[in-house]
């Protein structure tokens, strides 16, 4: 089921994010293991609610050792018996309900981890797109820097420029080459992570188009939806299962009952056959070191589960508020860069370049304004990436529906 599938990136169309999410939910081994865990718990919920198997007893009584004859003595007898144990009142039903709650908890855990896997995939995807565009942006800047180096050399050879200007231009050009190498390594790492998430033998070729992730709702709506988040529902189900465990522990104060019936056949001439019946009760007379301790332990486990749920709810609330604030911040900064900062930096570079061509500015000013344009261009890509990252995180936090692997 979870075997690796070949994915020849050179022979197929680039993979879209939507298709990648479907592959991840279908092929990821971790989700496959959780699916089997759910099946295990559902079977267990049926099994634990059943009565224990009855006991069949076969025996020979008062058999003489000198002859092993069944009709030598009047009391020699062969017997067959059947006994059935009934656990304390209500225990089986409560254990079945508890196992059912645990199965629902595992189902919510699967949905939550499916959403987490999609979030992890989107993060790697957006990072890979960022590095792809960042490499292209820096390569374009590298070409401009190469032209600046040639211009500085020409001025130096004509005695109109200085050697320091040539060295600064060469240094800026070499620094960009390092940036390209670093970004390409990051991109390879991002694609390797995508391959791991998709359970593919090699990194896929992905679409270069930035995905249109849905904008998040208002902060009030995000917080209202947190109660339906699958991982939080799983924690809530764990609390209910632990509370049910307290009721199961309390059944230990009631006795287990074993009912037995037996039939014996006497082979001595004229002797009657025998029928026996009985009831056997456990006696929980001293509960201080057993039943009381079991109930106390179950109550402590239920409180522990409740505290974990409360802590997780607080953590998700804080995460939602922080993600929403950062989403709004990156949105505003991206709009400001597009509207004002990047156009102004480009205009400043054009004006400085014109002044340099007219002899009214030095090469250092040109290099500085070139660096400003590159900085704002990369900042724009970073804000676009981070805007998508926080949109994906808020989408994860507001997950409500079922996600089937």
PDB file of C-alpha atoms in Angstrom, residues 55-358:
ATOM      1  CA  UNK A  55     -14.761 -22.879  30.849  1.00  0.00           C
ATOM      2  CA  UNK A  56     -15.349 -26.550  30.134  1.00  0.00           C
ATOM      3  CA  UNK A  57     -14.230 -29.040  32.785  1.00  0.00           C
ATOM      4  CA  UNK A  58     -13.800 -32.820  32.344  1.00  0.00           C
ATOM      5  CA  UNK A  59     -12.828 -35.083  35.220  1.00  0.00           C
ATOM      6  CA  UNK A  60     -12.898 -38.428  36.949  1.00  0.00           C
ATOM      7  CA  UNK A  61     -13.684 -38.634  40.681  1.00  0.00           C
ATOM      8  CA  UNK A  62     -12.985 -41.381  43.234  1.00  0.00           C
ATOM      9  CA  UNK A  63     -11.245 -43.618  40.709  1.00  0.00           C
ATOM     10  CA  UNK A  64      -9.652 -46.690  42.494  1.00  0.00           C
ATOM     11  CA  UNK A  65      -5.918 -46.914  41.825  1.00  0.00           C
ATOM     12  CA  UNK A  66      -5.736 -50.705  42.146  1.00  0.00           C
ATOM     13  CA  UNK A  67      -7.989 -51.412  39.178  1.00  0.00           C
ATOM     14  CA  UNK A  68      -8.988 -48.072  37.654  1.00  0.00           C
ATOM     15  CA  UNK A  69     -12.465 -49.599  37.327  1.00  0.00           C
ATOM     16  CA  UNK A  70     -15.355 -47.168  37.190  1.00  0.00           C
ATOM     17  CA  UNK A  71     -17.922 -49.670  38.594  1.00  0.00           C
ATOM     18  CA  UNK A  72     -15.834 -51.125  41.447  1.00  0.00           C
ATOM     19  CA  UNK A  73     -16.847 -48.465  43.982  1.00  0.00           C
ATOM     20  CA  UNK A  74     -20.176 -46.709  44.372  1.00  0.00           C
ATOM     21  CA  UNK A  75     -18.712 -43.175  44.302  1.00  0.00           C
ATOM     22  CA  UNK A  76     -16.514 -43.525  41.186  1.00  0.00           C
ATOM     23  CA  UNK A  77     -17.770 -41.064  38.659  1.00  0.00           C
ATOM     24  CA  UNK A  78     -16.953 -39.254  35.383  1.00  0.00           C
ATOM     25  CA  UNK A  79     -18.037 -35.605  35.278  1.00  0.00           C
ATOM     26  CA  UNK A  80     -18.384 -32.775  32.798  1.00  0.00           C
ATOM     27  CA  UNK A  81     -18.885 -29.154  33.865  1.00  0.00           C
ATOM     28  CA  UNK A  82     -19.414 -25.737  32.356  1.00  0.00           C
ATOM     29  CA  UNK A  83     -18.757 -22.391  34.053  1.00  0.00           C
ATOM     30  CA  UNK A  84     -19.185 -18.762  32.966  1.00  0.00           C
ATOM     31  CA  UNK A  85     -17.708 -15.698  34.662  1.00  0.00           C
ATOM     32  CA  UNK A  86     -19.640 -12.437  34.636  1.00  0.00           C
ATOM     33  CA  UNK A  87     -17.490  -9.372  35.362  1.00  0.00           C
ATOM     34  CA  UNK A  88     -18.728  -6.803  37.851  1.00  0.00           C
ATOM     35  CA  UNK A  89     -21.922  -5.024  36.904  1.00  0.00           C
ATOM     36  CA  UNK A  90     -21.538  -2.547  34.030  1.00  0.00           C
ATOM     37  CA  UNK A  91     -17.797  -3.112  33.526  1.00  0.00           C
ATOM     38  CA  UNK A  92     -17.988  -4.581  30.018  1.00  0.00           C
ATOM     39  CA  UNK A  93     -20.251  -1.832  28.710  1.00  0.00           C
ATOM     40  CA  UNK A  94     -18.024   0.888  30.149  1.00  0.00           C
ATOM     41  CA  UNK A  95     -14.871  -0.688  28.723  1.00  0.00           C
ATOM     42  CA  UNK A  96     -16.526  -0.925  25.312  1.00  0.00           C
ATOM     43  CA  UNK A  97     -17.510   2.748  25.453  1.00  0.00           C
ATOM     44  CA  UNK A  98     -13.995   3.685  26.536  1.00  0.00           C
ATOM     45  CA  UNK A  99     -12.445   1.786  23.624  1.00  0.00           C
ATOM     46  CA  UNK A 100     -14.911   3.435  21.244  1.00  0.00           C
ATOM     47  CA  UNK A 101     -13.877   6.871  22.497  1.00  0.00           C
ATOM     48  CA  UNK A 102     -10.219   5.918  22.012  1.00  0.00           C
ATOM     49  CA  UNK A 103     -11.003   4.936  18.417  1.00  0.00           C
ATOM     50  CA  UNK A 104     -12.641   8.325  17.818  1.00  0.00           C
ATOM     51  CA  UNK A 105      -9.611   9.982  19.405  1.00  0.00           C
ATOM     52  CA  UNK A 106      -7.343   8.146  16.948  1.00  0.00           C
ATOM     53  CA  UNK A 107      -9.590   9.245  14.072  1.00  0.00           C
ATOM     54  CA  UNK A 108      -9.262  12.888  15.105  1.00  0.00           C
ATOM     55  CA  UNK A 109      -5.525  12.404  15.529  1.00  0.00           C
ATOM     56  CA  UNK A 110      -5.350  11.100  11.965  1.00  0.00           C
ATOM     57  CA  UNK A 111      -7.244  14.139  10.690  1.00  0.00           C
ATOM     58  CA  UNK A 112      -5.023  16.469  12.678  1.00  0.00           C
ATOM     59  CA  UNK A 113      -1.807  14.849  11.515  1.00  0.00           C
ATOM     60  CA  UNK A 114      -3.115  14.886   7.943  1.00  0.00           C
ATOM     61  CA  UNK A 115      -3.611  18.640   8.292  1.00  0.00           C
ATOM     62  CA  UNK A 116      -0.137  18.955   9.834  1.00  0.00           C
ATOM     63  CA  UNK A 117       1.359  17.037   6.918  1.00  0.00           C
ATOM     64  CA  UNK A 118      -0.354  19.387   4.448  1.00  0.00           C
ATOM     65  CA  UNK A 119       0.994  22.351   6.438  1.00  0.00           C
ATOM     66  CA  UNK A 120       4.508  20.895   6.365  1.00  0.00           C
ATOM     67  CA  UNK A 121       4.219  20.335   2.617  1.00  0.00           C
ATOM     68  CA  UNK A 122       2.995  23.893   2.011  1.00  0.00           C
ATOM     69  CA  UNK A 123       5.860  25.306   4.044  1.00  0.00           C
ATOM     70  CA  UNK A 124       8.453  23.386   2.037  1.00  0.00           C
ATOM     71  CA  UNK A 125       6.642  24.255  -1.201  1.00  0.00           C
ATOM     72  CA  UNK A 126       6.567  28.002  -0.505  1.00  0.00           C
ATOM     73  CA  UNK A 127      10.192  27.957   0.593  1.00  0.00           C
ATOM     74  CA  UNK A 128      11.180  26.172  -2.624  1.00  0.00           C
ATOM     75  CA  UNK A 129       9.306  28.753  -4.703  1.00  0.00           C
ATOM     76  CA  UNK A 130      10.966  31.559  -2.753  1.00  0.00           C
ATOM     77  CA  UNK A 131      14.461  30.192  -3.364  1.00  0.00           C
ATOM     78  CA  UNK A 132      13.639  29.648  -7.054  1.00  0.00           C
ATOM     79  CA  UNK A 133      12.601  33.280  -7.520  1.00  0.00           C
ATOM     80  CA  UNK A 134      15.364  34.555  -5.248  1.00  0.00           C
ATOM     81  CA  UNK A 135      17.977  32.797  -7.377  1.00  0.00           C
ATOM     82  CA  UNK A 136      16.554  34.409 -10.503  1.00  0.00           C
ATOM     83  CA  UNK A 137      16.505  37.837  -8.805  1.00  0.00           C
ATOM     84  CA  UNK A 138      20.097  37.549  -7.575  1.00  0.00           C
ATOM     85  CA  UNK A 139      21.265  36.242 -10.965  1.00  0.00           C
ATOM     86  CA  UNK A 140      19.767  39.326 -12.613  1.00  0.00           C
ATOM     87  CA  UNK A 141      21.543  41.504 -10.083  1.00  0.00           C
ATOM     88  CA  UNK A 142      24.747  39.567 -10.732  1.00  0.00           C
ATOM     89  CA  UNK A 143      24.536  40.511 -14.409  1.00  0.00           C
ATOM     90  CA  UNK A 144      24.172  44.171 -13.442  1.00  0.00           C
ATOM     91  CA  UNK A 145      27.135  43.863 -11.097  1.00  0.00           C
ATOM     92  CA  UNK A 146      29.194  42.304 -13.899  1.00  0.00           C
ATOM     93  CA  UNK A 147      28.386  45.316 -16.049  1.00  0.00           C
ATOM     94  CA  UNK A 148      29.424  47.576 -13.161  1.00  0.00           C
ATOM     95  CA  UNK A 149      32.756  45.758 -12.931  1.00  0.00           C
ATOM     96  CA  UNK A 150      33.358  46.323 -16.635  1.00  0.00           C
ATOM     97  CA  UNK A 151      32.393  49.985 -16.313  1.00  0.00           C
ATOM     98  CA  UNK A 152      34.747  50.447 -13.348  1.00  0.00           C
ATOM     99  CA  UNK A 153      37.572  48.778 -15.265  1.00  0.00           C
ATOM    100  CA  UNK A 154      36.970  50.984 -18.273  1.00  0.00           C
ATOM    101  CA  UNK A 155      37.059  54.122 -16.134  1.00  0.00           C
ATOM    102  CA  UNK A 156      40.156  52.941 -14.313  1.00  0.00           C
ATOM    103  CA  UNK A 157      41.985  52.233 -17.572  1.00  0.00           C
ATOM    104  CA  UNK A 158      41.051  55.670 -18.849  1.00  0.00           C
ATOM    105  CA  UNK A 159      42.360  57.221 -15.628  1.00  0.00           C
ATOM    106  CA  UNK A 160      38.875  58.488 -14.735  1.00  0.00           C
ATOM    107  CA  UNK A 161      38.244  55.968 -11.975  1.00  0.00           C
ATOM    108  CA  UNK A 162      40.112  54.475  -9.036  1.00  0.00           C
ATOM    109  CA  UNK A 163      41.334  50.970  -8.307  1.00  0.00           C
ATOM    110  CA  UNK A 164      39.228  50.991  -5.128  1.00  0.00           C
ATOM    111  CA  UNK A 165      36.067  51.354  -7.184  1.00  0.00           C
ATOM    112  CA  UNK A 166      37.089  48.373  -9.321  1.00  0.00           C
ATOM    113  CA  UNK A 167      37.757  46.257  -6.232  1.00  0.00           C
ATOM    114  CA  UNK A 168      34.442  47.215  -4.625  1.00  0.00           C
ATOM    115  CA  UNK A 169      32.565  46.299  -7.810  1.00  0.00           C
ATOM    116  CA  UNK A 170      34.379  42.962  -8.029  1.00  0.00           C
ATOM    117  CA  UNK A 171      33.678  42.282  -4.370  1.00  0.00           C
ATOM    118  CA  UNK A 172      29.954  42.981  -4.805  1.00  0.00           C
ATOM    119  CA  UNK A 173      29.870  40.664  -7.862  1.00  0.00           C
ATOM    120  CA  UNK A 174      31.639  37.812  -6.044  1.00  0.00           C
ATOM    121  CA  UNK A 175      29.363  38.189  -3.021  1.00  0.00           C
ATOM    122  CA  UNK A 176      26.307  37.685  -5.225  1.00  0.00           C
ATOM    123  CA  UNK A 177      27.798  34.462  -6.569  1.00  0.00           C
ATOM    124  CA  UNK A 178      27.993  33.176  -2.995  1.00  0.00           C
ATOM    125  CA  UNK A 179      24.362  34.152  -2.424  1.00  0.00           C
ATOM    126  CA  UNK A 180      23.307  32.178  -5.503  1.00  0.00           C
ATOM    127  CA  UNK A 181      25.195  29.095  -4.323  1.00  0.00           C
ATOM    128  CA  UNK A 182      23.567  29.312  -0.888  1.00  0.00           C
ATOM    129  CA  UNK A 183      20.064  29.737  -2.319  1.00  0.00           C
ATOM    130  CA  UNK A 184      20.512  26.805  -4.700  1.00  0.00           C
ATOM    131  CA  UNK A 185      21.532  24.582  -1.781  1.00  0.00           C
ATOM    132  CA  UNK A 186      18.447  25.705   0.156  1.00  0.00           C
ATOM    133  CA  UNK A 187      16.253  24.924  -2.840  1.00  0.00           C
ATOM    134  CA  UNK A 188      17.722  21.417  -3.124  1.00  0.00           C
ATOM    135  CA  UNK A 189      17.011  20.889   0.575  1.00  0.00           C
ATOM    136  CA  UNK A 190      13.405  22.090   0.181  1.00  0.00           C
ATOM    137  CA  UNK A 191      12.781  19.767  -2.772  1.00  0.00           C
ATOM    138  CA  UNK A 192      14.298  16.846  -0.828  1.00  0.00           C
ATOM    139  CA  UNK A 193      11.870  17.565   2.029  1.00  0.00           C
ATOM    140  CA  UNK A 194       8.963  17.609  -0.431  1.00  0.00           C
ATOM    141  CA  UNK A 195      10.076  14.208  -1.764  1.00  0.00           C
ATOM    142  CA  UNK A 196      10.187  12.839   1.786  1.00  0.00           C
ATOM    143  CA  UNK A 197       6.695  14.122   2.582  1.00  0.00           C
ATOM    144  CA  UNK A 198       5.325  12.642  -0.656  1.00  0.00           C
ATOM    145  CA  UNK A 199       7.186   9.344  -0.147  1.00  0.00           C
ATOM    146  CA  UNK A 200       8.845   9.714  -3.560  1.00  0.00           C
ATOM    147  CA  UNK A 201      12.226   8.204  -4.486  1.00  0.00           C
ATOM    148  CA  UNK A 202      13.564  11.483  -5.900  1.00  0.00           C
ATOM    149  CA  UNK A 203      12.719  15.202  -5.701  1.00  0.00           C
ATOM    150  CA  UNK A 204       9.862  16.114  -8.053  1.00  0.00           C
ATOM    151  CA  UNK A 205       9.637  18.973 -10.500  1.00  0.00           C
ATOM    152  CA  UNK A 206       7.120  21.459  -9.096  1.00  0.00           C
ATOM    153  CA  UNK A 207       5.067  24.183 -10.685  1.00  0.00           C
ATOM    154  CA  UNK A 208       6.734  27.585 -10.536  1.00  0.00           C
ATOM    155  CA  UNK A 209       3.448  29.405 -10.014  1.00  0.00           C
ATOM    156  CA  UNK A 210       2.772  30.606  -6.481  1.00  0.00           C
ATOM    157  CA  UNK A 211      -0.331  28.898  -5.026  1.00  0.00           C
ATOM    158  CA  UNK A 212      -3.400  30.938  -4.183  1.00  0.00           C
ATOM    159  CA  UNK A 213      -3.985  29.918  -0.576  1.00  0.00           C
ATOM    160  CA  UNK A 214      -7.323  31.040   0.873  1.00  0.00           C
ATOM    161  CA  UNK A 215      -7.104  34.223   2.966  1.00  0.00           C
ATOM    162  CA  UNK A 216      -7.763  33.585   6.645  1.00  0.00           C
ATOM    163  CA  UNK A 217     -11.005  34.643   8.347  1.00  0.00           C
ATOM    164  CA  UNK A 218     -11.065  37.256  11.081  1.00  0.00           C
ATOM    165  CA  UNK A 219      -9.217  36.567  14.324  1.00  0.00           C
ATOM    166  CA  UNK A 220     -12.521  36.130  16.172  1.00  0.00           C
ATOM    167  CA  UNK A 221     -13.597  33.493  13.644  1.00  0.00           C
ATOM    168  CA  UNK A 222     -10.226  31.740  13.904  1.00  0.00           C
ATOM    169  CA  UNK A 223     -10.511  31.511  17.693  1.00  0.00           C
ATOM    170  CA  UNK A 224     -14.117  30.313  17.436  1.00  0.00           C
ATOM    171  CA  UNK A 225     -13.066  27.465  15.150  1.00  0.00           C
ATOM    172  CA  UNK A 226     -10.255  26.264  17.383  1.00  0.00           C
ATOM    173  CA  UNK A 227     -12.621  24.049  19.394  1.00  0.00           C
ATOM    174  CA  UNK A 228     -13.230  21.990  16.245  1.00  0.00           C
ATOM    175  CA  UNK A 229      -9.540  21.596  15.388  1.00  0.00           C
ATOM    176  CA  UNK A 230      -8.895  17.818  15.024  1.00  0.00           C
ATOM    177  CA  UNK A 231      -5.890  17.679  17.349  1.00  0.00           C
ATOM    178  CA  UNK A 232      -7.833  19.560  20.005  1.00  0.00           C
ATOM    179  CA  UNK A 233     -10.814  17.242  19.495  1.00  0.00           C
ATOM    180  CA  UNK A 234      -8.431  14.316  19.947  1.00  0.00           C
ATOM    181  CA  UNK A 235      -7.236  15.773  23.255  1.00  0.00           C
ATOM    182  CA  UNK A 236     -10.852  16.249  24.309  1.00  0.00           C
ATOM    183  CA  UNK A 237     -11.641  12.634  23.408  1.00  0.00           C
ATOM    184  CA  UNK A 238      -8.630  11.531  25.425  1.00  0.00           C
ATOM    185  CA  UNK A 239     -10.075  13.396  28.399  1.00  0.00           C
ATOM    186  CA  UNK A 240     -13.443  11.668  27.960  1.00  0.00           C
ATOM    187  CA  UNK A 241     -11.739   8.264  27.723  1.00  0.00           C
ATOM    188  CA  UNK A 242      -9.821   8.968  30.937  1.00  0.00           C
ATOM    189  CA  UNK A 243     -13.030  10.050  32.684  1.00  0.00           C
ATOM    190  CA  UNK A 244     -14.658   6.838  31.510  1.00  0.00           C
ATOM    191  CA  UNK A 245     -11.670   5.034  33.024  1.00  0.00           C
ATOM    192  CA  UNK A 246     -12.740   6.328  36.440  1.00  0.00           C
ATOM    193  CA  UNK A 247     -16.138   4.653  35.996  1.00  0.00           C
ATOM    194  CA  UNK A 248     -14.409   1.437  34.916  1.00  0.00           C
ATOM    195  CA  UNK A 249     -12.199   1.531  38.013  1.00  0.00           C
ATOM    196  CA  UNK A 250     -15.244   1.978  40.279  1.00  0.00           C
ATOM    197  CA  UNK A 251     -16.706  -1.300  39.030  1.00  0.00           C
ATOM    198  CA  UNK A 252     -13.897  -2.981  40.955  1.00  0.00           C
ATOM    199  CA  UNK A 253     -15.919  -2.432  44.124  1.00  0.00           C
ATOM    200  CA  UNK A 254     -18.491  -4.936  42.816  1.00  0.00           C
ATOM    201  CA  UNK A 255     -17.825  -8.683  42.794  1.00  0.00           C
ATOM    202  CA  UNK A 256     -17.212 -10.821  39.750  1.00  0.00           C
ATOM    203  CA  UNK A 257     -19.692 -13.710  39.543  1.00  0.00           C
ATOM    204  CA  UNK A 258     -18.939 -17.176  38.207  1.00  0.00           C
ATOM    205  CA  UNK A 259     -21.848 -19.550  37.600  1.00  0.00           C
ATOM    206  CA  UNK A 260     -21.029 -23.224  37.151  1.00  0.00           C
ATOM    207  CA  UNK A 261     -23.022 -26.399  36.438  1.00  0.00           C
ATOM    208  CA  UNK A 262     -21.751 -29.984  36.279  1.00  0.00           C
ATOM    209  CA  UNK A 263     -23.028 -33.457  35.451  1.00  0.00           C
ATOM    210  CA  UNK A 264     -21.515 -36.652  36.858  1.00  0.00           C
ATOM    211  CA  UNK A 265     -22.206 -40.241  35.810  1.00  0.00           C
ATOM    212  CA  UNK A 266     -21.774 -43.054  38.384  1.00  0.00           C
ATOM    213  CA  UNK A 267     -21.087 -46.453  36.754  1.00  0.00           C
ATOM    214  CA  UNK A 268     -21.696 -48.585  39.901  1.00  0.00           C
ATOM    215  CA  UNK A 269     -24.857 -50.716  39.465  1.00  0.00           C
ATOM    216  CA  UNK A 270     -27.871 -49.050  41.022  1.00  0.00           C
ATOM    217  CA  UNK A 271     -26.139 -45.735  41.750  1.00  0.00           C
ATOM    218  CA  UNK A 272     -27.722 -42.502  40.513  1.00  0.00           C
ATOM    219  CA  UNK A 273     -26.049 -39.881  38.352  1.00  0.00           C
ATOM    220  CA  UNK A 274     -25.220 -36.509  39.861  1.00  0.00           C
ATOM    221  CA  UNK A 275     -25.987 -32.867  39.005  1.00  0.00           C
ATOM    222  CA  UNK A 276     -24.124 -29.991  40.640  1.00  0.00           C
ATOM    223  CA  UNK A 277     -24.524 -26.195  40.352  1.00  0.00           C
ATOM    224  CA  UNK A 278     -22.929 -23.291  42.124  1.00  0.00           C
ATOM    225  CA  UNK A 279     -22.171 -19.594  42.192  1.00  0.00           C
ATOM    226  CA  UNK A 280     -18.705 -18.217  42.939  1.00  0.00           C
ATOM    227  CA  UNK A 281     -18.256 -14.573  44.012  1.00  0.00           C
ATOM    228  CA  UNK A 282     -15.099 -12.506  44.338  1.00  0.00           C
ATOM    229  CA  UNK A 283     -15.028 -10.625  47.630  1.00  0.00           C
ATOM    230  CA  UNK A 284     -13.644  -7.067  47.360  1.00  0.00           C
ATOM    231  CA  UNK A 285     -13.689  -6.696  51.139  1.00  0.00           C
ATOM    232  CA  UNK A 286     -10.404  -4.803  51.548  1.00  0.00           C
ATOM    233  CA  UNK A 287     -10.405  -2.077  48.889  1.00  0.00           C
ATOM    234  CA  UNK A 288      -7.861   0.240  50.496  1.00  0.00           C
ATOM    235  CA  UNK A 289      -4.794  -1.076  48.678  1.00  0.00           C
ATOM    236  CA  UNK A 290      -6.438  -2.115  45.418  1.00  0.00           C
ATOM    237  CA  UNK A 291      -9.793  -0.673  44.385  1.00  0.00           C
ATOM    238  CA  UNK A 292      -9.300   2.660  46.141  1.00  0.00           C
ATOM    239  CA  UNK A 293      -5.872   3.020  44.584  1.00  0.00           C
ATOM    240  CA  UNK A 294      -7.164   2.078  41.118  1.00  0.00           C
ATOM    241  CA  UNK A 295      -9.897   4.718  41.344  1.00  0.00           C
ATOM    242  CA  UNK A 296      -7.462   7.344  42.625  1.00  0.00           C
ATOM    243  CA  UNK A 297      -5.042   6.552  39.794  1.00  0.00           C
ATOM    244  CA  UNK A 298      -7.864   6.783  37.234  1.00  0.00           C
ATOM    245  CA  UNK A 299      -8.956  10.145  38.621  1.00  0.00           C
ATOM    246  CA  UNK A 300      -5.384  11.444  38.455  1.00  0.00           C
ATOM    247  CA  UNK A 301      -5.162  10.270  34.832  1.00  0.00           C
ATOM    248  CA  UNK A 302      -8.434  12.056  34.009  1.00  0.00           C
ATOM    249  CA  UNK A 303      -7.180  15.297  35.586  1.00  0.00           C
ATOM    250  CA  UNK A 304      -3.908  14.936  33.721  1.00  0.00           C
ATOM    251  CA  UNK A 305      -5.796  14.597  30.426  1.00  0.00           C
ATOM    252  CA  UNK A 306      -7.941  17.640  31.261  1.00  0.00           C
ATOM    253  CA  UNK A 307      -4.880  19.730  32.076  1.00  0.00           C
ATOM    254  CA  UNK A 308      -3.265  18.649  28.806  1.00  0.00           C
ATOM    255  CA  UNK A 309      -6.384  19.648  26.887  1.00  0.00           C
ATOM    256  CA  UNK A 310      -6.493  23.053  28.582  1.00  0.00           C
ATOM    257  CA  UNK A 311      -2.778  23.567  27.923  1.00  0.00           C
ATOM    258  CA  UNK A 312      -3.147  22.591  24.266  1.00  0.00           C
ATOM    259  CA  UNK A 313      -6.140  24.898  23.854  1.00  0.00           C
ATOM    260  CA  UNK A 314      -4.139  27.789  25.289  1.00  0.00           C
ATOM    261  CA  UNK A 315      -1.181  26.953  23.041  1.00  0.00           C
ATOM    262  CA  UNK A 316      -3.347  26.830  19.907  1.00  0.00           C
ATOM    263  CA  UNK A 317      -5.019  30.109  20.869  1.00  0.00           C
ATOM    264  CA  UNK A 318      -1.636  31.786  21.283  1.00  0.00           C
ATOM    265  CA  UNK A 319      -0.432  30.256  18.021  1.00  0.00           C
ATOM    266  CA  UNK A 320      -3.514  31.530  16.184  1.00  0.00           C
ATOM    267  CA  UNK A 321      -3.157  35.064  17.559  1.00  0.00           C
ATOM    268  CA  UNK A 322       0.548  35.205  16.735  1.00  0.00           C
ATOM    269  CA  UNK A 323       0.031  33.788  13.232  1.00  0.00           C
ATOM    270  CA  UNK A 324      -2.798  36.216  12.524  1.00  0.00           C
ATOM    271  CA  UNK A 325      -0.755  39.205  13.703  1.00  0.00           C
ATOM    272  CA  UNK A 326       2.214  38.155  11.577  1.00  0.00           C
ATOM    273  CA  UNK A 327      -0.021  37.527   8.581  1.00  0.00           C
ATOM    274  CA  UNK A 328      -1.428  41.049   8.823  1.00  0.00           C
ATOM    275  CA  UNK A 329       2.072  42.495   9.321  1.00  0.00           C
ATOM    276  CA  UNK A 330       3.515  40.758   6.250  1.00  0.00           C
ATOM    277  CA  UNK A 331       0.454  41.751   4.215  1.00  0.00           C
ATOM    278  CA  UNK A 332       0.942  45.436   5.079  1.00  0.00           C
ATOM    279  CA  UNK A 333       4.698  45.307   4.488  1.00  0.00           C
ATOM    280  CA  UNK A 334       4.261  43.565   1.128  1.00  0.00           C
ATOM    281  CA  UNK A 335       1.738  46.163   0.015  1.00  0.00           C
ATOM    282  CA  UNK A 336       4.091  48.962   1.102  1.00  0.00           C
ATOM    283  CA  UNK A 337       7.031  47.444  -0.782  1.00  0.00           C
ATOM    284  CA  UNK A 338       4.948  47.021  -3.945  1.00  0.00           C
ATOM    285  CA  UNK A 339       3.413  50.472  -3.704  1.00  0.00           C
ATOM    286  CA  UNK A 340       6.289  52.585  -2.463  1.00  0.00           C
ATOM    287  CA  UNK A 341       9.617  51.104  -1.450  1.00  0.00           C
ATOM    288  CA  UNK A 342      10.583  48.993  -4.476  1.00  0.00           C
ATOM    289  CA  UNK A 343       9.433  51.567  -7.094  1.00  0.00           C
ATOM    290  CA  UNK A 344      11.295  54.287  -5.186  1.00  0.00           C
ATOM    291  CA  UNK A 345      14.460  52.173  -4.990  1.00  0.00           C
ATOM    292  CA  UNK A 346      14.298  51.508  -8.731  1.00  0.00           C
ATOM    293  CA  UNK A 347      13.769  55.185  -9.454  1.00  0.00           C
ATOM    294  CA  UNK A 348      16.703  56.049  -7.196  1.00  0.00           C
ATOM    295  CA  UNK A 349      18.902  53.573  -9.052  1.00  0.00           C
ATOM    296  CA  UNK A 350      17.842  54.970 -12.438  1.00  0.00           C
ATOM    297  CA  UNK A 351      18.497  58.532 -11.288  1.00  0.00           C
ATOM    298  CA  UNK A 352      21.875  57.609  -9.803  1.00  0.00           C
ATOM    299  CA  UNK A 353      22.853  55.737 -12.955  1.00  0.00           C
ATOM    300  CA  UNK A 354      21.907  58.763 -15.063  1.00  0.00           C
ATOM    301  CA  UNK A 355      23.924  61.030 -12.778  1.00  0.00           C
ATOM    302  CA  UNK A 356      26.866  58.643 -12.997  1.00  0.00           C
ATOM    303  CA  UNK A 357      26.667  58.649 -16.793  1.00  0.00           C
ATOM    304  CA  UNK A 358      26.708  62.458 -16.692  1.00  0.00           C
TER     305      UNK A 358
END
